[in-house]
Short mmCIF file of C-alpha atoms and ligand atoms in Angstrom, two decimals:
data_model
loop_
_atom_site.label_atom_id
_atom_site.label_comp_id
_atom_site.label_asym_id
_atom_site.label_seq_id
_atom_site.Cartn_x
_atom_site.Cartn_y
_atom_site.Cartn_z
CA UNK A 2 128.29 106.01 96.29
CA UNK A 3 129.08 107.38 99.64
CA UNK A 4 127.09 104.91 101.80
CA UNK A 5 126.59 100.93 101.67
CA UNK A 6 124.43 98.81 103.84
CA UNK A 7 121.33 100.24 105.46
CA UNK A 8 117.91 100.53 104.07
CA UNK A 9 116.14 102.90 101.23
CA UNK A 10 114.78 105.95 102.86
CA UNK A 11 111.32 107.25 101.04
CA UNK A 12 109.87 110.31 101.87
CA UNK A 13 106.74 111.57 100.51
CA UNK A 14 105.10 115.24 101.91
CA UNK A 15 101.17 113.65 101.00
CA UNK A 16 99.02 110.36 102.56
CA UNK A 17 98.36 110.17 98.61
CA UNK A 18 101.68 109.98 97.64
CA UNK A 19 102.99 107.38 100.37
CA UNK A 20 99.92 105.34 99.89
CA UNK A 21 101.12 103.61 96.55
CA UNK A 22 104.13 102.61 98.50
CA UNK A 23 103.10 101.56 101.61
CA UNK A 24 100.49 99.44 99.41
CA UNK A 25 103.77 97.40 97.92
CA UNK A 26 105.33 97.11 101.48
CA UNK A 27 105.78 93.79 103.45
CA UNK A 28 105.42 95.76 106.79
CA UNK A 29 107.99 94.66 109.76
CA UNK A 30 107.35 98.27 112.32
CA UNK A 31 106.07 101.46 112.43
CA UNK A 32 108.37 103.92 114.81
CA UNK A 33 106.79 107.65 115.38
CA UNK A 34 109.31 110.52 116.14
CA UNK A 35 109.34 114.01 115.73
CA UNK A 36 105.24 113.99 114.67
CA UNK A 37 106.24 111.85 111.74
CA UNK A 38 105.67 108.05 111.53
CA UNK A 39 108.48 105.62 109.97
CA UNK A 40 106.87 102.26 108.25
CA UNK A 41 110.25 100.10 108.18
CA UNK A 42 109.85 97.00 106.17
CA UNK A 43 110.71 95.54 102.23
CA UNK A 44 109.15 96.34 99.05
CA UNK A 45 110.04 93.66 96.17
CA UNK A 46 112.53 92.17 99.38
CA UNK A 47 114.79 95.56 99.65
CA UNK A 48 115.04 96.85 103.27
CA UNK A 49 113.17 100.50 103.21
CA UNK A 50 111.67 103.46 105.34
CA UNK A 51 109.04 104.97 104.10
CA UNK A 52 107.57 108.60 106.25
CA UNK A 53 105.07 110.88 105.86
CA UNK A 54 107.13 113.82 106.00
CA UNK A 55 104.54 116.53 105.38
CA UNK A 56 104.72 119.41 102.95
CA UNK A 57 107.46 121.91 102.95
CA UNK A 58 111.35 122.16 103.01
CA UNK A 59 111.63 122.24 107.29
CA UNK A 60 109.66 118.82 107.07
CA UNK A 61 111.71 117.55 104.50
CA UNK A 62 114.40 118.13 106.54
CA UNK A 63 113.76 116.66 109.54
CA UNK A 64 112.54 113.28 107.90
CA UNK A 65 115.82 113.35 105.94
CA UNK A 66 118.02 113.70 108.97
CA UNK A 67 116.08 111.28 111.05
CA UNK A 68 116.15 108.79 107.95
CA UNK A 69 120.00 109.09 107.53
CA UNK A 70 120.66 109.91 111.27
CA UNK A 71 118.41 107.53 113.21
CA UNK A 72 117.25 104.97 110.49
CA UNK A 73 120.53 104.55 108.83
CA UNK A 74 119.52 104.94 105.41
CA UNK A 75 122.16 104.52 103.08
CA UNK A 76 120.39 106.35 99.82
CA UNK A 77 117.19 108.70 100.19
CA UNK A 78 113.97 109.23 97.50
CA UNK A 79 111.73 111.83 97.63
CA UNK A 80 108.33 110.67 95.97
CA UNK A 81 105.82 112.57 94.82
CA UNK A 82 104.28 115.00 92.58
CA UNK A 83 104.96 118.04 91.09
CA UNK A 84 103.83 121.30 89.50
CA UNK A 85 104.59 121.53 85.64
CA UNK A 86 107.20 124.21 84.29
CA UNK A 87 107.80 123.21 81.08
CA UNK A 88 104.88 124.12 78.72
CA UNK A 89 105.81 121.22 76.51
CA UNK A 90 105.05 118.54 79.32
CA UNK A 91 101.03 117.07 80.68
CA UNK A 92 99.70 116.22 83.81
CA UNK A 93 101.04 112.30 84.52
CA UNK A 94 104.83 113.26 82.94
CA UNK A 95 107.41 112.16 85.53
CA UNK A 96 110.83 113.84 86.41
CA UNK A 97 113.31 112.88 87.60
CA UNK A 98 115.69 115.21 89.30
CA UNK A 99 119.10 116.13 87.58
CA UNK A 100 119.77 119.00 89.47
CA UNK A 101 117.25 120.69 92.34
CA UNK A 102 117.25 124.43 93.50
CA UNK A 103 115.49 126.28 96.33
CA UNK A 104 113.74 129.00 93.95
CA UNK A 105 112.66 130.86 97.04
CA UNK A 106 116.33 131.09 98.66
CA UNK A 107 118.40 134.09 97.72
CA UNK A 108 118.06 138.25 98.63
CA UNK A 109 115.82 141.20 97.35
CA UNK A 110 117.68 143.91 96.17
CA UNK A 111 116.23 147.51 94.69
CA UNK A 112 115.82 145.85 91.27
CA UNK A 113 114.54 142.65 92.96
CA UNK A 114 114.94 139.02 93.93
CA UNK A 115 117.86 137.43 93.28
CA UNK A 116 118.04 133.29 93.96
CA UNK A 117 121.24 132.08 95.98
CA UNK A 118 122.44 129.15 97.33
CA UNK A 119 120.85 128.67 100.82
CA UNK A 120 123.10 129.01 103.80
CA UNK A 121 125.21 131.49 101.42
CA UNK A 122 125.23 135.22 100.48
CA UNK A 123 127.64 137.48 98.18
CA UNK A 124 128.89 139.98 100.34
CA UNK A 125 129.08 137.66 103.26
CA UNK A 126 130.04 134.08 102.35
CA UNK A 127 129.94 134.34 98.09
CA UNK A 128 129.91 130.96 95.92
CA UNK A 129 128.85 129.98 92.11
CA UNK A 130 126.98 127.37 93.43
CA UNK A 131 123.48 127.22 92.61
CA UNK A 132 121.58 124.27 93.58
CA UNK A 133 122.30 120.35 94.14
CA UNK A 134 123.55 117.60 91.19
CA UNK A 135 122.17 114.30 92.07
CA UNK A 136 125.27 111.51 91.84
CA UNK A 137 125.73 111.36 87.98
CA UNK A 138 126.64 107.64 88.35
CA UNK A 139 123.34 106.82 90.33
CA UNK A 140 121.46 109.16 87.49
CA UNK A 141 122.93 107.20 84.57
CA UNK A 142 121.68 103.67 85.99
CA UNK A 143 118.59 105.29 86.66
CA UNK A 144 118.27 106.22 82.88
CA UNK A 145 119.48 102.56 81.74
CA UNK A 146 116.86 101.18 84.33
CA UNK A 147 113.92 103.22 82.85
CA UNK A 148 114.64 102.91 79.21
CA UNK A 149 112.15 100.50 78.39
CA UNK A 150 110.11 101.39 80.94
CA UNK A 151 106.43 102.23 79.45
CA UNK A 152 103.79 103.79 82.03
CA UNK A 153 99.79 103.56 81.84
CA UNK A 154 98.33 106.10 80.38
CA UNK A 155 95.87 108.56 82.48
CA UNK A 156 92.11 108.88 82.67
CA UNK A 157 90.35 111.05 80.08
CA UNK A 158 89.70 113.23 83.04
CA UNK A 159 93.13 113.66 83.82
CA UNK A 160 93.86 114.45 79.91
CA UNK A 161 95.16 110.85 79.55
CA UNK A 162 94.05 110.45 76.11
CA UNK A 163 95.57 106.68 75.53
CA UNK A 164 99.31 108.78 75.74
CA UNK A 165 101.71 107.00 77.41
CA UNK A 166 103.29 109.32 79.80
CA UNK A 167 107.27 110.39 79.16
CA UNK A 168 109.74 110.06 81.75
CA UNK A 169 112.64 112.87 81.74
CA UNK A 170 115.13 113.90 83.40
CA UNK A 171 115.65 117.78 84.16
CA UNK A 172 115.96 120.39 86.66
CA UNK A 173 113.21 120.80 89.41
CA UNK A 174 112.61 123.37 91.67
CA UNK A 175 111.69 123.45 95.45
CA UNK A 176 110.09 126.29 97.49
CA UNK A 177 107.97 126.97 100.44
CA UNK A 178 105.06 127.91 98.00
CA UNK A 179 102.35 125.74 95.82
CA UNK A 180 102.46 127.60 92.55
CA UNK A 181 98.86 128.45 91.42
CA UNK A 182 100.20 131.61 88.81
CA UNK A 183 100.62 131.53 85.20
CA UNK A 184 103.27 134.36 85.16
CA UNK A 185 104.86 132.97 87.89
CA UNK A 186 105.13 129.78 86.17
CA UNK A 187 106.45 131.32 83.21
CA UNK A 188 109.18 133.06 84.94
CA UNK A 189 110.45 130.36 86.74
CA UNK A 190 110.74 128.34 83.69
CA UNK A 191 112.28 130.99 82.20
CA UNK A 192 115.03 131.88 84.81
CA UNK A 193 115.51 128.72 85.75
CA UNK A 194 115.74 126.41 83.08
CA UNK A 195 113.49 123.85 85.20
CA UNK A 196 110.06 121.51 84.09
CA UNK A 197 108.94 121.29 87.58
CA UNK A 198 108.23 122.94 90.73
CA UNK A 199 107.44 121.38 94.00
CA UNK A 200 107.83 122.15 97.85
CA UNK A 201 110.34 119.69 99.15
CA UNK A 202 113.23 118.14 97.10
CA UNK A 203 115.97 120.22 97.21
CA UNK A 204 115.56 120.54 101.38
CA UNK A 205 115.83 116.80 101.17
CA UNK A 206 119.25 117.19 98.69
CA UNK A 207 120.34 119.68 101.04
CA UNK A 208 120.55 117.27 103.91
CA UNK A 209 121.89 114.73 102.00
CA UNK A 210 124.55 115.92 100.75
CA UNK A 211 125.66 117.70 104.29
CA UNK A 212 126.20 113.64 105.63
CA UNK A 213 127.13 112.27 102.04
CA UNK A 214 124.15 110.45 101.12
CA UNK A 215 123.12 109.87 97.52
CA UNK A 216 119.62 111.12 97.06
CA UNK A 217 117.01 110.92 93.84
CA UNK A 218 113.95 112.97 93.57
CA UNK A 219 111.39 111.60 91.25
CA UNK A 220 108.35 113.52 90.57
CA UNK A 221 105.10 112.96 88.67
CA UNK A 222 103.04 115.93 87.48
CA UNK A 223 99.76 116.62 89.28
CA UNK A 224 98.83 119.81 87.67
CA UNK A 225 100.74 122.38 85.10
CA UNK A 226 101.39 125.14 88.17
CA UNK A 227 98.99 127.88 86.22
CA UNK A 228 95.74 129.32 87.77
CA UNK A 229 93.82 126.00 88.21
CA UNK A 230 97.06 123.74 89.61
CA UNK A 231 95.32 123.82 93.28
CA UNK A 232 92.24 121.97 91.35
CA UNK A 233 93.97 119.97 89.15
CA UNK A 234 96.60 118.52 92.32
CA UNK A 235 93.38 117.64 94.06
CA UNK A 236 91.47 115.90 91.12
CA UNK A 237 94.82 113.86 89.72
CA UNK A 238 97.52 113.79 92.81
CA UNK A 239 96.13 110.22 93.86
CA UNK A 240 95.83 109.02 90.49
CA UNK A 241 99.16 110.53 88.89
CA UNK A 242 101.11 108.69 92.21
CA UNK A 243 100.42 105.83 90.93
CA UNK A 244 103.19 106.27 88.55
CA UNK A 245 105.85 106.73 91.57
CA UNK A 246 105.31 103.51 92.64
CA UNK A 247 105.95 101.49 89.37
CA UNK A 248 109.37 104.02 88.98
CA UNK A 249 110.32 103.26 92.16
CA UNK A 250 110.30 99.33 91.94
CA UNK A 251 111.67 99.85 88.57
CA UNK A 252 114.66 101.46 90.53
CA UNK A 253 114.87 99.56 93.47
CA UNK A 254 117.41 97.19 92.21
CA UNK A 255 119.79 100.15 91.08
CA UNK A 256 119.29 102.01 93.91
CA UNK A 257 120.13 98.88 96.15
CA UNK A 258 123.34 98.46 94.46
CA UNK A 259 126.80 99.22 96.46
N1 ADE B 329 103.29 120.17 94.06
C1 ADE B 329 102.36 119.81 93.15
N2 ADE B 329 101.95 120.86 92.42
C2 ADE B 329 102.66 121.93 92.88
C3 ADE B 329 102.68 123.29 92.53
N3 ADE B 329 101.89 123.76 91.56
N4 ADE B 329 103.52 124.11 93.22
C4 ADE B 329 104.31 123.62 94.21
N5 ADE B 329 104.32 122.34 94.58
C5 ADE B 329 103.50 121.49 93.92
#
């Protein structure tokens, strides 16, 4: 991996989401820049950062630069939860991020919107690329670490129903948009090939891989990203995080590793 030395950098865009970490952390200092406050300190005796970066790709940015930048984080996590794509997946499924792309990024022609890799265009600066791989070497220790892995199942009210929920690994998307649409949902699915959306994770990537940092985005589904998503992430987001804590201890040694 590009990097060695330096702490784990955690960023999470909801209080909800970083309070299931900051829960696990023996706390050293708390720095505030840029709006956003850093807790620096060890979970299960790794150095981390955690922030409260906020919601959206700019925010996600900023707490990714100042993480690698100021904080000299060797490896970033986003953390958090996510909007389901994939019809086959439930509320409480995690994903893990083989590949991210910024669904909104791209260019509206006559016939309509056409995704593109940010910072690119075809008849200025063209490229195949489409989206960010996370390290394939970081990925396949993260499969070996979760393998046996088995999370709690939800709350009847979150459709638990004594299921266990699966862990996968797939493409997520990232735009500056909560998805609350059923056809909308269906098309990005569709286009895409992706089982979740979210608001932040490919920014993060973005940054990342512009100073060579590994990065790993693990989500856990809040809601199915259809007409009642907006209820669903505010009935289950605190309960579903849960899950991001025990995947991220369950990682921290792998992570941690040169
Ligand atoms: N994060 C959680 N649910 C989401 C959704 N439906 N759309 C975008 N981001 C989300």
């Amino acid at each position: 991996m590009a990097s060695s030395g330096g702490p784990l950098g955690v960023l999470c865009a909801l209080r909800e989401e970083l309070a299931v970490h900051i829960a696990e952390l023996d706390h050293d200092e708390t720095v505030d820049v840029a709006g956003m406050r850093f807790h620096r300190g060890r979970i299960d005796g790794q150095e981390v950062v955690l922030v409260l970066a906020g919601m959206g790709k700019v925010n996600a940015a900023i707490a990714a630069t100042l993480l690698i930048a100021r904080f000299k984080a060797r490896c970033l996590v986003f953390s958090g939860v996510a909007g389901g794509l994939d019809p086959a997946l439930s509320i409480g499924d995690v994903i893990i991020a083989e590949h991210v792309i910024q669904h909104d990024a791209g260019y509206t022609a006559a016939d309509g919107f056409v995704p593109y890799q940010p910072g690119f265009l075809p008849f200025f600066n063209p490229t195949d690329a489409l989206g960010l791989s996370a390290h394939a070497a970081l990925l396949a220790r993260a499969r070996l670490a979760l393998e046996a892995l088995t999370l709690a199942p939800l709350s009847q009210a979150a459709g638990g129903a004594g299921r266990a929920p699966g862990i996968h690994f797939a493409r997520i998307l990232t735009g500056d948009q909560f998805v609350a649409s059923e056809p909308l949902r269906e098309r990005l699915h569709r286009e895409f090939s992706a089982a979740a959306v979210e608001m932040e994770g490919a920014a993060m990537a973005q940054v990342c891989e512009a100073f060579g940092v590994p990065w790993l985005v693990i989500r856990v589904l809040s809601d199915l990203a259809g007409r009642d998503s907006h209820m669903d992430f505010a009935a289950f987001g605190a309960e579903v995080s849960l899950a991001c804590s025990r995947i991220l201890r369950t990682l921290l040694p792998v992570l941690s590793a040169p």
